[in-house]
Short mmCIF file of the N, C-alpha and C atoms (twelve columns), coordinates in Angstrom:
data_MODEL
# 
_entry.id   MODEL 
# 
loop_
_atom_site.group_PDB 
_atom_site.id 
_atom_site.type_symbol 
_atom_site.label_atom_id 
_atom_site.label_alt_id 
_atom_site.label_comp_id 
_atom_site.label_asym_id 
_atom_site.label_seq_id 
_atom_site.Cartn_x 
_atom_site.Cartn_y 
_atom_site.Cartn_z 
_atom_site.pdbx_PDB_model_num 
ATOM 1   N N  . MET A 1   33.766 47.576 -32.532 1 
ATOM 2   C CA . MET A 1   33.793 48.213 -33.922 1 
ATOM 3   C C  . MET A 1   34.522 47.391 -34.917 1 
ATOM 4   N N  . VAL A 2   33.704 46.706 -35.566 1 
ATOM 5   C CA . VAL A 2   35.212 45.610 -36.894 1 
ATOM 6   C C  . VAL A 2   35.062 46.418 -38.052 1 
ATOM 7   N N  . ASP A 3   36.162 47.034 -38.638 1 
ATOM 8   C CA . ASP A 3   36.263 48.245 -39.181 1 
ATOM 9   C C  . ASP A 3   37.315 47.888 -39.914 1 
ATOM 10  N N  . PRO A 4   38.478 47.952 -41.003 1 
ATOM 11  C CA . PRO A 4   39.399 48.113 -41.964 1 
ATOM 12  C C  . PRO A 4   40.083 49.371 -41.748 1 
ATOM 13  N N  . SER A 5   39.386 50.839 -41.891 1 
ATOM 14  C CA . SER A 5   39.708 51.654 -41.161 1 
ATOM 15  C C  . SER A 5   40.117 52.471 -40.328 1 
ATOM 16  N N  . PRO A 6   40.934 52.557 -40.194 1 
ATOM 17  C CA . PRO A 6   42.065 52.525 -39.162 1 
ATOM 18  C C  . PRO A 6   41.292 54.846 -38.893 1 
ATOM 19  N N  . GLU A 7   40.750 55.622 -39.606 1 
ATOM 20  C CA . GLU A 7   40.228 56.598 -39.878 1 
ATOM 21  C C  . GLU A 7   39.761 56.309 -39.173 1 
ATOM 22  N N  . SER A 8   38.566 55.763 -39.597 1 
ATOM 23  C CA . SER A 8   37.198 55.365 -38.810 1 
ATOM 24  C C  . SER A 8   37.155 54.734 -37.490 1 
ATOM 25  N N  . VAL A 9   37.904 54.037 -37.539 1 
ATOM 26  C CA . VAL A 9   38.496 54.147 -35.805 1 
ATOM 27  C C  . VAL A 9   38.699 54.791 -35.438 1 
ATOM 28  N N  . GLU A 10  39.564 55.636 -35.171 1 
ATOM 29  C CA . GLU A 10  39.967 56.990 -34.959 1 
ATOM 30  C C  . GLU A 10  38.568 58.522 -34.579 1 
ATOM 31  N N  . LEU A 11  37.707 58.170 -35.843 1 
ATOM 32  C CA . LEU A 11  36.429 59.104 -35.505 1 
ATOM 33  C C  . LEU A 11  35.611 58.911 -34.455 1 
ATOM 34  N N  . ALA A 12  35.643 57.524 -34.052 1 
ATOM 35  C CA . ALA A 12  34.340 56.910 -34.153 1 
ATOM 36  C C  . ALA A 12  34.577 56.995 -32.329 1 
ATOM 37  N N  . ARG A 13  36.601 56.556 -31.836 1 
ATOM 38  C CA . ARG A 13  36.440 57.453 -30.607 1 
ATOM 39  C C  . ARG A 13  36.590 57.789 -30.274 1 
ATOM 40  N N  . PHE A 14  36.911 59.559 -30.602 1 
ATOM 41  C CA . PHE A 14  36.839 61.014 -30.909 1 
ATOM 42  C C  . PHE A 14  35.708 60.615 -30.880 1 
ATOM 43  N N  . GLY A 15  34.602 61.029 -31.811 1 
ATOM 44  C CA . GLY A 15  33.099 61.343 -31.146 1 
ATOM 45  C C  . GLY A 15  32.919 60.637 -30.214 1 
ATOM 46  N N  . LEU A 16  32.657 59.086 -29.688 1 
ATOM 47  C CA . LEU A 16  32.553 58.834 -28.293 1 
ATOM 48  C C  . LEU A 16  32.919 59.329 -27.246 1 
ATOM 49  N N  . TRP A 17  34.224 60.097 -27.040 1 
ATOM 50  C CA . TRP A 17  35.663 61.255 -26.047 1 
ATOM 51  C C  . TRP A 17  34.688 62.762 -26.348 1 
ATOM 52  N N  . ARG A 18  34.321 62.819 -27.415 1 
ATOM 53  C CA . ARG A 18  33.941 64.193 -27.540 1 
ATOM 54  C C  . ARG A 18  32.543 63.807 -27.381 1 
ATOM 55  N N  . ASN A 19  31.435 63.488 -26.857 1 
ATOM 56  C CA . ASN A 19  30.531 63.616 -26.359 1 
ATOM 57  C C  . ASN A 19  30.452 63.137 -24.892 1 
ATOM 58  N N  . LYS A 20  31.189 62.451 -24.276 1 
ATOM 59  C CA . LYS A 20  32.153 62.546 -23.072 1 
ATOM 60  C C  . LYS A 20  30.651 61.061 -22.396 1 
ATOM 61  N N  . LEU A 21  30.927 59.641 -23.829 1 
ATOM 62  C CA . LEU A 21  29.966 58.887 -23.672 1 
ATOM 63  C C  . LEU A 21  30.951 58.096 -22.756 1 
ATOM 64  N N  . ASP A 22  30.320 57.702 -21.599 1 
ATOM 65  C CA . ASP A 22  31.388 56.390 -21.043 1 
ATOM 66  C C  . ASP A 22  30.536 55.124 -21.313 1 
ATOM 67  N N  . CYS A 23  31.938 54.940 -22.520 1 
ATOM 68  C CA . CYS A 23  32.261 53.326 -22.288 1 
ATOM 69  C C  . CYS A 23  32.991 53.314 -22.867 1 
ATOM 70  N N  . ALA A 24  32.958 51.153 -23.655 1 
ATOM 71  C CA . ALA A 24  34.272 50.889 -23.429 1 
ATOM 72  C C  . ALA A 24  34.366 51.037 -24.859 1 
ATOM 73  N N  . PHE A 25  35.486 50.559 -25.671 1 
ATOM 74  C CA . PHE A 25  35.678 50.990 -26.841 1 
ATOM 75  C C  . PHE A 25  36.624 49.879 -27.004 1 
ATOM 76  N N  . GLY A 26  36.050 48.480 -28.647 1 
ATOM 77  C CA . GLY A 26  37.063 48.000 -28.970 1 
ATOM 78  C C  . GLY A 26  37.392 48.400 -30.788 1 
ATOM 79  N N  . TRP A 27  38.275 47.676 -31.136 1 
ATOM 80  C CA . TRP A 27  38.628 47.692 -32.601 1 
ATOM 81  C C  . TRP A 27  39.372 46.217 -33.236 1 
ATOM 82  N N  . PHE A 28  39.183 45.554 -34.204 1 
ATOM 83  C CA . PHE A 28  39.053 45.195 -34.768 1 
ATOM 84  C C  . PHE A 28  38.814 45.253 -36.684 1 
ATOM 85  N N  . GLU A 29  39.728 45.251 -37.252 1 
ATOM 86  C CA . GLU A 29  39.933 45.207 -38.634 1 
ATOM 87  C C  . GLU A 29  39.215 44.320 -39.441 1 
ATOM 88  N N  . ASP A 30  39.393 43.160 -39.104 1 
ATOM 89  C CA . ASP A 30  38.267 42.252 -39.593 1 
ATOM 90  C C  . ASP A 30  37.823 41.124 -39.463 1 
ATOM 91  N N  . ALA A 31  36.937 40.209 -39.860 1 
ATOM 92  C CA . ALA A 31  35.965 39.740 -40.037 1 
ATOM 93  C C  . ALA A 31  36.565 38.324 -38.235 1 
ATOM 94  N N  . GLU A 32  37.581 37.984 -38.528 1 
ATOM 95  C CA . GLU A 32  37.850 36.824 -37.979 1 
ATOM 96  C C  . GLU A 32  38.454 37.153 -37.306 1 
ATOM 97  N N  . GLY A 33  39.243 38.094 -36.664 1 
ATOM 98  C CA . GLY A 33  39.728 38.245 -35.299 1 
ATOM 99  C C  . GLY A 33  38.289 38.941 -34.253 1 
ATOM 100 N N  . ALA A 34  37.574 39.773 -34.770 1 
ATOM 101 C CA . ALA A 34  36.386 39.321 -34.015 1 
ATOM 102 C C  . ALA A 34  35.718 37.842 -33.863 1 
ATOM 103 N N  . ALA A 35  35.661 37.039 -34.179 1 
ATOM 104 C CA . ALA A 35  35.359 35.940 -34.629 1 
ATOM 105 C C  . ALA A 35  36.681 34.878 -32.690 1 
ATOM 106 N N  . GLN A 36  37.431 35.303 -33.451 1 
ATOM 107 C CA . GLN A 36  37.630 34.993 -32.941 1 
ATOM 108 C C  . GLN A 36  37.845 35.633 -31.270 1 
ATOM 109 N N  . SER A 37  37.528 36.455 -30.390 1 
ATOM 110 C CA . SER A 37  37.187 37.557 -29.583 1 
ATOM 111 C C  . SER A 37  36.082 36.579 -29.004 1 
ATOM 112 N N  . LEU A 38  35.328 36.338 -30.078 1 
ATOM 113 C CA . LEU A 38  34.033 36.784 -29.683 1 
ATOM 114 C C  . LEU A 38  32.961 35.051 -29.610 1 
ATOM 115 N N  . PHE A 39  34.282 34.055 -29.876 1 
ATOM 116 C CA . PHE A 39  34.276 32.535 -29.968 1 
ATOM 117 C C  . PHE A 39  34.457 31.214 -29.097 1 
ATOM 118 N N  . ASN A 40  35.950 32.509 -28.786 1 
ATOM 119 C CA . ASN A 40  36.892 31.765 -28.230 1 
ATOM 120 C C  . ASN A 40  36.153 31.708 -26.484 1 
ATOM 121 N N  . PRO A 41  36.704 30.306 -25.562 1 
ATOM 122 C CA . PRO A 41  36.173 29.463 -24.886 1 
ATOM 123 C C  . PRO A 41  35.989 30.001 -23.445 1 
ATOM 124 N N  . GLN A 42  36.597 31.325 -23.443 1 
ATOM 125 C CA . GLN A 42  35.977 33.146 -22.028 1 
ATOM 126 C C  . GLN A 42  34.945 32.533 -22.958 1 
ATOM 127 N N  . ALA A 43  34.534 34.360 -24.319 1 
ATOM 128 C CA . ALA A 43  34.159 34.552 -24.980 1 
ATOM 129 C C  . ALA A 43  32.345 33.960 -24.589 1 
ATOM 130 N N  . ARG A 44  32.268 31.996 -24.748 1 
ATOM 131 C CA . ARG A 44  31.899 31.819 -24.993 1 
ATOM 132 C C  . ARG A 44  31.137 31.247 -22.744 1 
ATOM 133 N N  . ALA A 45  32.059 31.590 -22.356 1 
ATOM 134 C CA . ALA A 45  32.213 31.495 -20.873 1 
ATOM 135 C C  . ALA A 45  31.739 32.062 -19.367 1 
ATOM 136 N N  . HIS A 46  31.903 33.806 -20.436 1 
ATOM 137 C CA . HIS A 46  31.824 35.004 -19.341 1 
ATOM 138 C C  . HIS A 46  30.679 36.171 -20.525 1 
ATOM 139 N N  . PRO A 47  29.728 35.297 -21.008 1 
ATOM 140 C CA . PRO A 47  29.255 36.442 -21.809 1 
ATOM 141 C C  . PRO A 47  28.622 37.934 -21.190 1 
ATOM 142 N N  . ALA A 48  28.888 38.228 -19.605 1 
ATOM 143 C CA . ALA A 48  28.624 39.985 -19.425 1 
ATOM 144 C C  . ALA A 48  30.185 39.925 -20.303 1 
ATOM 145 N N  . ASP A 49  31.018 39.420 -20.650 1 
ATOM 146 C CA . ASP A 49  32.102 40.426 -20.740 1 
ATOM 147 C C  . ASP A 49  32.509 41.118 -22.737 1 
ATOM 148 N N  . LEU A 50  31.238 39.701 -23.272 1 
ATOM 149 C CA . LEU A 50  31.200 40.854 -24.561 1 
ATOM 150 C C  . LEU A 50  30.486 42.084 -25.133 1 
ATOM 151 N N  . PRO A 51  30.815 42.187 -26.476 1 
ATOM 152 C CA . PRO A 51  29.963 43.727 -26.142 1 
ATOM 153 C C  . PRO A 51  28.730 44.442 -26.252 1 
ATOM 154 N N  . CYS A 52  28.252 45.405 -25.716 1 
ATOM 155 C CA . CYS A 52  27.550 45.325 -25.635 1 
ATOM 156 C C  . CYS A 52  26.735 45.560 -26.990 1 
ATOM 157 N N  . LEU A 53  27.074 46.354 -28.555 1 
ATOM 158 C CA . LEU A 53  26.913 46.911 -29.357 1 
ATOM 159 C C  . LEU A 53  27.735 46.089 -30.378 1 
ATOM 160 N N  . ILE A 54  27.928 46.079 -31.734 1 
ATOM 161 C CA . ILE A 54  28.716 46.348 -32.552 1 
ATOM 162 C C  . ILE A 54  28.276 46.642 -33.803 1 
ATOM 163 N N  . LEU A 55  29.868 47.682 -34.121 1 
ATOM 164 C CA . LEU A 55  29.298 48.670 -35.122 1 
ATOM 165 C C  . LEU A 55  29.864 47.276 -36.280 1 
ATOM 166 N N  . LEU A 56  29.876 46.718 -37.462 1 
ATOM 167 C CA . LEU A 56  30.250 45.914 -38.315 1 
ATOM 168 C C  . LEU A 56  30.058 46.378 -39.630 1 
ATOM 169 N N  . GLU A 57  30.925 47.191 -40.207 1 
ATOM 170 C CA . GLU A 57  30.990 47.263 -41.715 1 
ATOM 171 C C  . GLU A 57  31.358 46.618 -42.843 1 
ATOM 172 N N  . PRO A 58  29.640 45.718 -44.136 1 
ATOM 173 C CA . PRO A 58  29.948 44.667 -43.882 1 
ATOM 174 C C  . PRO A 58  31.086 44.282 -45.310 1 
ATOM 175 N N  . ARG A 59  31.778 45.358 -45.612 1 
ATOM 176 C CA . ARG A 59  32.858 44.648 -46.559 1 
ATOM 177 C C  . ARG A 59  34.007 44.295 -45.992 1 
ATOM 178 N N  . LEU A 60  34.909 43.945 -45.624 1 
ATOM 179 C CA . LEU A 60  35.762 43.361 -45.005 1 
ATOM 180 C C  . LEU A 60  36.305 42.383 -45.633 1 
ATOM 181 N N  . PRO A 61  37.633 42.460 -45.543 1 
ATOM 182 C CA . PRO A 61  38.749 41.949 -46.360 1 
ATOM 183 C C  . PRO A 61  38.312 40.017 -45.982 1 
ATOM 184 N N  . ARG A 62  38.550 39.573 -46.399 1 
ATOM 185 C CA . ARG A 62  38.703 37.361 -46.482 1 
ATOM 186 C C  . ARG A 62  37.337 37.494 -45.794 1 
ATOM 187 N N  . MET A 63  36.320 37.665 -44.761 1 
ATOM 188 C CA . MET A 63  35.555 37.447 -44.191 1 
ATOM 189 C C  . MET A 63  34.605 38.564 -43.947 1 
ATOM 190 N N  . GLU A 64  32.579 38.520 -45.471 1 
ATOM 191 C CA . GLU A 64  32.827 39.709 -45.115 1 
ATOM 192 C C  . GLU A 64  31.844 39.316 -44.144 1 
ATOM 193 N N  . GLY A 65  31.320 41.186 -43.218 1 
ATOM 194 C CA . GLY A 65  30.451 41.467 -42.053 1 
ATOM 195 C C  . GLY A 65  29.132 40.187 -41.930 1 
ATOM 196 N N  . LEU A 66  29.173 39.723 -43.209 1 
ATOM 197 C CA . LEU A 66  28.175 39.344 -43.350 1 
ATOM 198 C C  . LEU A 66  27.879 37.812 -43.113 1 
ATOM 199 N N  . GLU A 67  28.909 37.348 -43.113 1 
ATOM 200 C CA . GLU A 67  29.604 36.335 -43.520 1 
ATOM 201 C C  . GLU A 67  29.171 35.935 -40.945 1 
ATOM 202 N N  . LEU A 68  30.319 37.090 -40.837 1 
ATOM 203 C CA . LEU A 68  30.080 37.503 -39.286 1 
ATOM 204 C C  . LEU A 68  28.637 37.367 -38.616 1 
ATOM 205 N N  . LEU A 69  28.311 37.737 -38.822 1 
ATOM 206 C CA . LEU A 69  27.324 38.068 -38.660 1 
ATOM 207 C C  . LEU A 69  25.861 36.878 -38.018 1 
ATOM 208 N N  . HIS A 70  25.748 36.363 -39.278 1 
ATOM 209 C CA . HIS A 70  25.974 35.343 -39.467 1 
ATOM 210 C C  . HIS A 70  25.435 34.049 -38.021 1 
ATOM 211 N N  . MET A 71  27.481 34.022 -38.471 1 
ATOM 212 C CA . MET A 71  27.741 33.661 -37.122 1 
ATOM 213 C C  . MET A 71  27.296 33.809 -35.822 1 
ATOM 214 N N  . LEU A 72  27.774 35.111 -34.958 1 
ATOM 215 C CA . LEU A 72  26.382 36.280 -34.592 1 
ATOM 216 C C  . LEU A 72  25.327 35.232 -34.138 1 
ATOM 217 N N  . ARG A 73  24.187 35.052 -34.824 1 
ATOM 218 C CA . ARG A 73  23.632 35.568 -34.701 1 
ATOM 219 C C  . ARG A 73  22.876 33.760 -35.058 1 
ATOM 220 N N  . ALA A 74  23.799 32.678 -35.437 1 
ATOM 221 C CA . ALA A 74  23.589 31.234 -35.050 1 
ATOM 222 C C  . ALA A 74  24.785 30.581 -33.288 1 
ATOM 223 N N  . HIS A 75  25.267 31.538 -32.617 1 
ATOM 224 C CA . HIS A 75  25.608 31.472 -31.381 1 
ATOM 225 C C  . HIS A 75  24.961 32.050 -30.096 1 
ATOM 226 N N  . ALA A 76  24.490 30.742 -28.775 1 
ATOM 227 C CA . ALA A 76  23.177 31.465 -28.233 1 
ATOM 228 C C  . ALA A 76  24.322 32.375 -27.382 1 
ATOM 229 N N  . HIS A 77  25.171 32.260 -27.191 1 
ATOM 230 C CA . HIS A 77  25.883 33.605 -26.818 1 
ATOM 231 C C  . HIS A 77  25.974 35.512 -27.125 1 
ATOM 232 N N  . THR A 78  26.480 34.499 -28.558 1 
ATOM 233 C CA . THR A 78  25.267 36.187 -29.078 1 
ATOM 234 C C  . THR A 78  25.034 36.933 -29.908 1 
ATOM 235 N N  . ARG A 79  23.661 36.125 -29.570 1 
ATOM 236 C CA . ARG A 79  22.874 35.586 -30.747 1 
ATOM 237 C C  . ARG A 79  21.681 37.370 -29.970 1 
ATOM 238 N N  . ALA A 80  21.962 37.603 -29.025 1 
ATOM 239 C CA . ALA A 80  21.211 38.896 -28.453 1 
ATOM 240 C C  . ALA A 80  22.107 40.497 -28.909 1 
ATOM 241 N N  . LEU A 81  22.878 39.934 -28.984 1 
ATOM 242 C CA . LEU A 81  24.204 41.501 -29.736 1 
ATOM 243 C C  . LEU A 81  23.727 42.529 -30.520 1 
ATOM 244 N N  . PRO A 82  23.385 43.000 -30.050 1 
ATOM 245 C CA . PRO A 82  22.755 44.176 -31.407 1 
ATOM 246 C C  . PRO A 82  23.710 44.844 -31.823 1 
ATOM 247 N N  . VAL A 83  23.326 44.637 -33.295 1 
ATOM 248 C CA . VAL A 83  24.689 44.567 -34.603 1 
ATOM 249 C C  . VAL A 83  23.675 45.320 -35.439 1 
ATOM 250 N N  . VAL A 84  24.923 46.745 -35.434 1 
ATOM 251 C CA . VAL A 84  24.516 48.011 -36.357 1 
ATOM 252 C C  . VAL A 84  25.313 47.524 -37.577 1 
ATOM 253 N N  . MET A 85  25.031 47.154 -38.917 1 
ATOM 254 C CA . MET A 85  26.010 47.152 -39.880 1 
ATOM 255 C C  . MET A 85  26.716 48.969 -40.998 1 
ATOM 256 N N  . PHE A 86  27.732 48.978 -40.027 1 
ATOM 257 C CA . PHE A 86  28.216 50.748 -41.078 1 
ATOM 258 C C  . PHE A 86  28.795 50.683 -42.032 1 
ATOM 259 N N  . ALA A 87  28.344 51.158 -42.867 1 
ATOM 260 C CA . ALA A 87  28.494 50.315 -44.654 1 
ATOM 261 C C  . ALA A 87  29.010 51.417 -45.023 1 
ATOM 262 N N  . THR A 88  29.890 51.758 -45.807 1 
ATOM 263 C CA . THR A 88  30.204 52.761 -46.646 1 
ATOM 264 C C  . THR A 88  29.791 53.382 -47.001 1 
ATOM 265 N N  . SER A 89  29.113 52.828 -48.310 1 
ATOM 266 C CA . SER A 89  28.033 53.279 -49.003 1 
ATOM 267 C C  . SER A 89  26.121 52.609 -49.050 1 
ATOM 268 N N  . GLN A 90  25.653 53.337 -49.616 1 
ATOM 269 C CA . GLN A 90  24.524 52.638 -49.189 1 
ATOM 270 C C  . GLN A 90  24.462 51.385 -50.379 1 
ATOM 271 N N  . ASP A 91  23.457 50.530 -49.989 1 
ATOM 272 C CA . ASP A 91  23.561 49.353 -51.074 1 
ATOM 273 C C  . ASP A 91  22.267 48.402 -50.107 1 
ATOM 274 N N  . ASP A 92  21.016 49.344 -51.130 1 
ATOM 275 C CA . ASP A 92  19.511 48.121 -51.035 1 
ATOM 276 C C  . ASP A 92  19.949 47.150 -50.797 1 
ATOM 277 N N  . ALA A 93  20.154 46.431 -51.498 1 
ATOM 278 C CA . ALA A 93  20.175 45.009 -52.250 1 
ATOM 279 C C  . ALA A 93  20.892 43.984 -50.242 1 
ATOM 280 N N  . ASP A 94  22.189 44.868 -50.190 1 
ATOM 281 C CA . ASP A 94  23.421 44.590 -48.865 1 
ATOM 282 C C  . ASP A 94  22.779 44.980 -47.556 1 
ATOM 283 N N  . ALA A 95  21.950 45.835 -48.039 1 
ATOM 284 C CA . ALA A 95  20.973 46.100 -46.543 1 
ATOM 285 C C  . ALA A 95  19.867 45.226 -46.007 1 
ATOM 286 N N  . ALA A 96  18.917 44.837 -47.299 1 
ATOM 287 C CA . ALA A 96  17.696 43.646 -47.678 1 
ATOM 288 C C  . ALA A 96  18.456 42.167 -46.604 1 
ATOM 289 N N  . ARG A 97  19.978 42.328 -46.797 1 
ATOM 290 C CA . ARG A 97  20.480 40.465 -46.456 1 
ATOM 291 C C  . ARG A 97  21.095 40.523 -45.008 1 
ATOM 292 N N  . ALA A 98  20.919 42.145 -44.378 1 
ATOM 293 C CA . ALA A 98  21.584 42.153 -43.416 1 
ATOM 294 C C  . ALA A 98  21.053 42.052 -42.316 1 
ATOM 295 N N  . ARG A 99  19.218 42.556 -42.949 1 
ATOM 296 C CA . ARG A 99  18.458 43.066 -42.208 1 
ATOM 297 C C  . ARG A 99  17.707 41.131 -41.951 1 
ATOM 298 N N  . ALA A 100 17.916 40.486 -43.049 1 
ATOM 299 C CA . ALA A 100 17.246 38.945 -42.874 1 
ATOM 300 C C  . ALA A 100 17.783 38.325 -42.086 1 
ATOM 301 N N  . ALA A 101 19.395 38.849 -42.191 1 
ATOM 302 C CA . ALA A 101 20.296 37.796 -41.507 1 
ATOM 303 C C  . ALA A 101 20.115 38.302 -39.940 1 
ATOM 304 N N  . GLY A 102 19.257 39.652 -39.739 1 
ATOM 305 C CA . GLY A 102 18.643 39.118 -38.095 1 
ATOM 306 C C  . GLY A 102 20.007 41.088 -37.574 1 
ATOM 307 N N  . ALA A 103 20.307 41.489 -38.505 1 
ATOM 308 C CA . ALA A 103 20.939 43.768 -37.503 1 
ATOM 309 C C  . ALA A 103 20.066 43.065 -37.364 1 
ATOM 310 N N  . ASN A 104 20.318 44.474 -36.482 1 
ATOM 311 C CA . ASN A 104 19.772 44.923 -35.751 1 
ATOM 312 C C  . ASN A 104 19.437 47.087 -36.541 1 
ATOM 313 N N  . ASP A 105 20.518 46.939 -37.178 1 
ATOM 314 C CA . ASP A 105 20.308 48.094 -38.205 1 
ATOM 315 C C  . ASP A 105 20.893 47.976 -39.548 1 
ATOM 316 N N  . TYR A 106 21.228 49.031 -39.996 1 
ATOM 317 C CA . TYR A 106 21.948 49.102 -41.369 1 
ATOM 318 C C  . TYR A 106 22.431 51.381 -41.391 1 
ATOM 319 N N  . LEU A 107 23.470 50.920 -41.266 1 
ATOM 320 C CA . LEU A 107 23.356 52.727 -41.628 1 
ATOM 321 C C  . LEU A 107 25.376 53.170 -42.875 1 
ATOM 322 N N  . VAL A 108 25.057 53.725 -43.900 1 
ATOM 323 C CA . VAL A 108 25.776 54.241 -43.800 1 
ATOM 324 C C  . VAL A 108 26.730 55.073 -43.361 1 
ATOM 325 N N  . LYS A 109 28.173 55.102 -42.948 1 
ATOM 326 C CA . LYS A 109 29.324 55.381 -42.746 1 
ATOM 327 C C  . LYS A 109 29.106 57.860 -43.450 1 
ATOM 328 N N  . PRO A 110 28.877 58.750 -42.620 1 
ATOM 329 C CA . PRO A 110 28.894 60.736 -43.383 1 
ATOM 330 C C  . PRO A 110 30.267 60.270 -44.114 1 
ATOM 331 N N  . VAL A 111 30.670 61.948 -44.869 1 
ATOM 332 C CA . VAL A 111 31.840 61.474 -45.364 1 
ATOM 333 C C  . VAL A 111 32.257 61.668 -45.080 1 
ATOM 334 N N  . ASP A 112 31.701 62.865 -44.497 1 
ATOM 335 C CA . ASP A 112 31.543 63.957 -43.149 1 
ATOM 336 C C  . ASP A 112 32.529 64.027 -42.052 1 
ATOM 337 N N  . ALA A 113 33.333 64.124 -41.679 1 
ATOM 338 C CA . ALA A 113 33.988 64.092 -40.263 1 
ATOM 339 C C  . ALA A 113 32.568 64.279 -38.222 1 
ATOM 340 N N  . ARG A 114 32.410 65.438 -39.078 1 
ATOM 341 C CA . ARG A 114 31.629 65.686 -38.003 1 
ATOM 342 C C  . ARG A 114 30.278 64.960 -38.196 1 
ATOM 343 N N  . ALA A 115 30.161 64.674 -38.451 1 
ATOM 344 C CA . ALA A 115 28.954 64.493 -39.153 1 
ATOM 345 C C  . ALA A 115 28.946 62.547 -38.803 1 
ATOM 346 N N  . PHE A 116 30.313 61.775 -39.164 1 
ATOM 347 C CA . PHE A 116 30.412 60.869 -38.655 1 
ATOM 348 C C  . PHE A 116 30.638 60.457 -37.110 1 
ATOM 349 N N  . MET A 117 30.992 61.508 -36.815 1 
ATOM 350 C CA . MET A 117 31.730 61.678 -35.534 1 
ATOM 351 C C  . MET A 117 29.698 61.393 -34.797 1 
ATOM 352 N N  . GLU A 118 29.329 61.944 -34.477 1 
ATOM 353 C CA . GLU A 118 27.674 62.692 -34.587 1 
ATOM 354 C C  . GLU A 118 26.625 61.067 -34.787 1 
ATOM 355 N N  . LEU A 119 26.388 60.156 -35.757 1 
ATOM 356 C CA . LEU A 119 25.918 59.191 -35.965 1 
ATOM 357 C C  . LEU A 119 27.161 57.342 -34.743 1 
ATOM 358 N N  . VAL A 120 27.809 58.183 -34.496 1 
ATOM 359 C CA . VAL A 120 28.469 57.483 -34.218 1 
ATOM 360 C C  . VAL A 120 27.924 57.144 -32.312 1 
ATOM 361 N N  . SER A 121 27.642 58.783 -32.506 1 
ATOM 362 C CA . SER A 121 26.838 59.169 -30.884 1 
ATOM 363 C C  . SER A 121 26.042 58.556 -30.759 1 
ATOM 364 N N  . GLN A 122 24.827 59.193 -31.662 1 
ATOM 365 C CA . GLN A 122 22.810 58.817 -31.582 1 
ATOM 366 C C  . GLN A 122 23.130 57.123 -31.513 1 
ATOM 367 N N  . THR A 123 24.675 56.858 -32.307 1 
ATOM 368 C CA . THR A 123 23.783 55.189 -32.429 1 
ATOM 369 C C  . THR A 123 24.678 53.650 -31.217 1 
ATOM 370 N N  . VAL A 124 25.376 54.565 -30.609 1 
ATOM 371 C CA . VAL A 124 25.903 54.300 -29.019 1 
ATOM 372 C C  . VAL A 124 24.720 54.684 -28.159 1 
ATOM 373 N N  . ARG A 125 23.998 56.394 -28.672 1 
ATOM 374 C CA . ARG A 125 23.337 56.901 -26.980 1 
ATOM 375 C C  . ARG A 125 21.383 55.332 -26.908 1 
ATOM 376 N N  . ARG A 126 21.689 56.034 -28.826 1 
ATOM 377 C CA . ARG A 126 19.893 54.802 -29.144 1 
ATOM 378 C C  . ARG A 126 19.804 53.173 -28.421 1 
ATOM 379 N N  . TRP A 127 21.261 52.729 -28.661 1 
ATOM 380 C CA . TRP A 127 21.875 51.160 -27.898 1 
ATOM 381 C C  . TRP A 127 22.285 50.814 -26.623 1 
ATOM 382 N N  . LEU A 128 22.880 51.915 -26.172 1 
ATOM 383 C CA . LEU A 128 23.865 51.730 -24.898 1 
ATOM 384 C C  . LEU A 128 22.756 52.967 -24.441 1 
ATOM 385 N N  . PRO A 129 21.067 52.789 -23.433 1 
ATOM 386 C CA . PRO A 129 21.145 54.409 -23.224 1 
ATOM 387 C C  . PRO A 129 21.603 54.644 -21.728 1 
ATOM 388 N N  . GLY A 130 22.809 53.297 -20.998 1 
ATOM 389 C CA . GLY A 130 23.381 53.738 -20.243 1 
ATOM 390 C C  . GLY A 130 25.094 54.331 -20.429 1 
ATOM 391 N N  . ALA A 131 25.079 54.808 -21.357 1 
ATOM 392 C CA . ALA A 131 26.273 55.414 -21.829 1 
ATOM 393 C C  . ALA A 131 26.412 56.533 -22.294 1 
ATOM 394 N N  . THR A 132 24.628 57.568 -21.031 1 
ATOM 395 C CA . THR A 132 25.127 58.666 -21.937 1 
ATOM 396 C C  . THR A 132 25.730 58.910 -21.308 1 
ATOM 397 N N  . ALA A 133 25.721 60.131 -21.351 1 
ATOM 398 C CA . ALA A 133 26.911 61.579 -19.985 1 
ATOM 399 C C  . ALA A 133 26.625 62.262 -18.965 1 
# 
């Protein structure tokens, strides 16, 4: 998950735990940190160790999520990774740009904590069928 909000991250983790979804969870608060991890020599040499799904906030400090998405789609070892843009609010223009850039989906984070946790769990189930309880 690439998201500057520790609250969103903790809700996501708790939702996965609560739904007994067996999957590892990593977090970066900005796109630069995610890029350093995803594009370092070790990641390129061991693509099997890359995440199986990326939840990406479009509005990030310093580097936008859309820029990271472009980078992901431009490199052979990350091109096929499922990326779900996980936005704070609905912006049809952002959603269209994200899909055009190769996002697999564009979802809006619910304000309600239970709904947020359920959306994260549904998304993980959809993209990682092996992560079922």
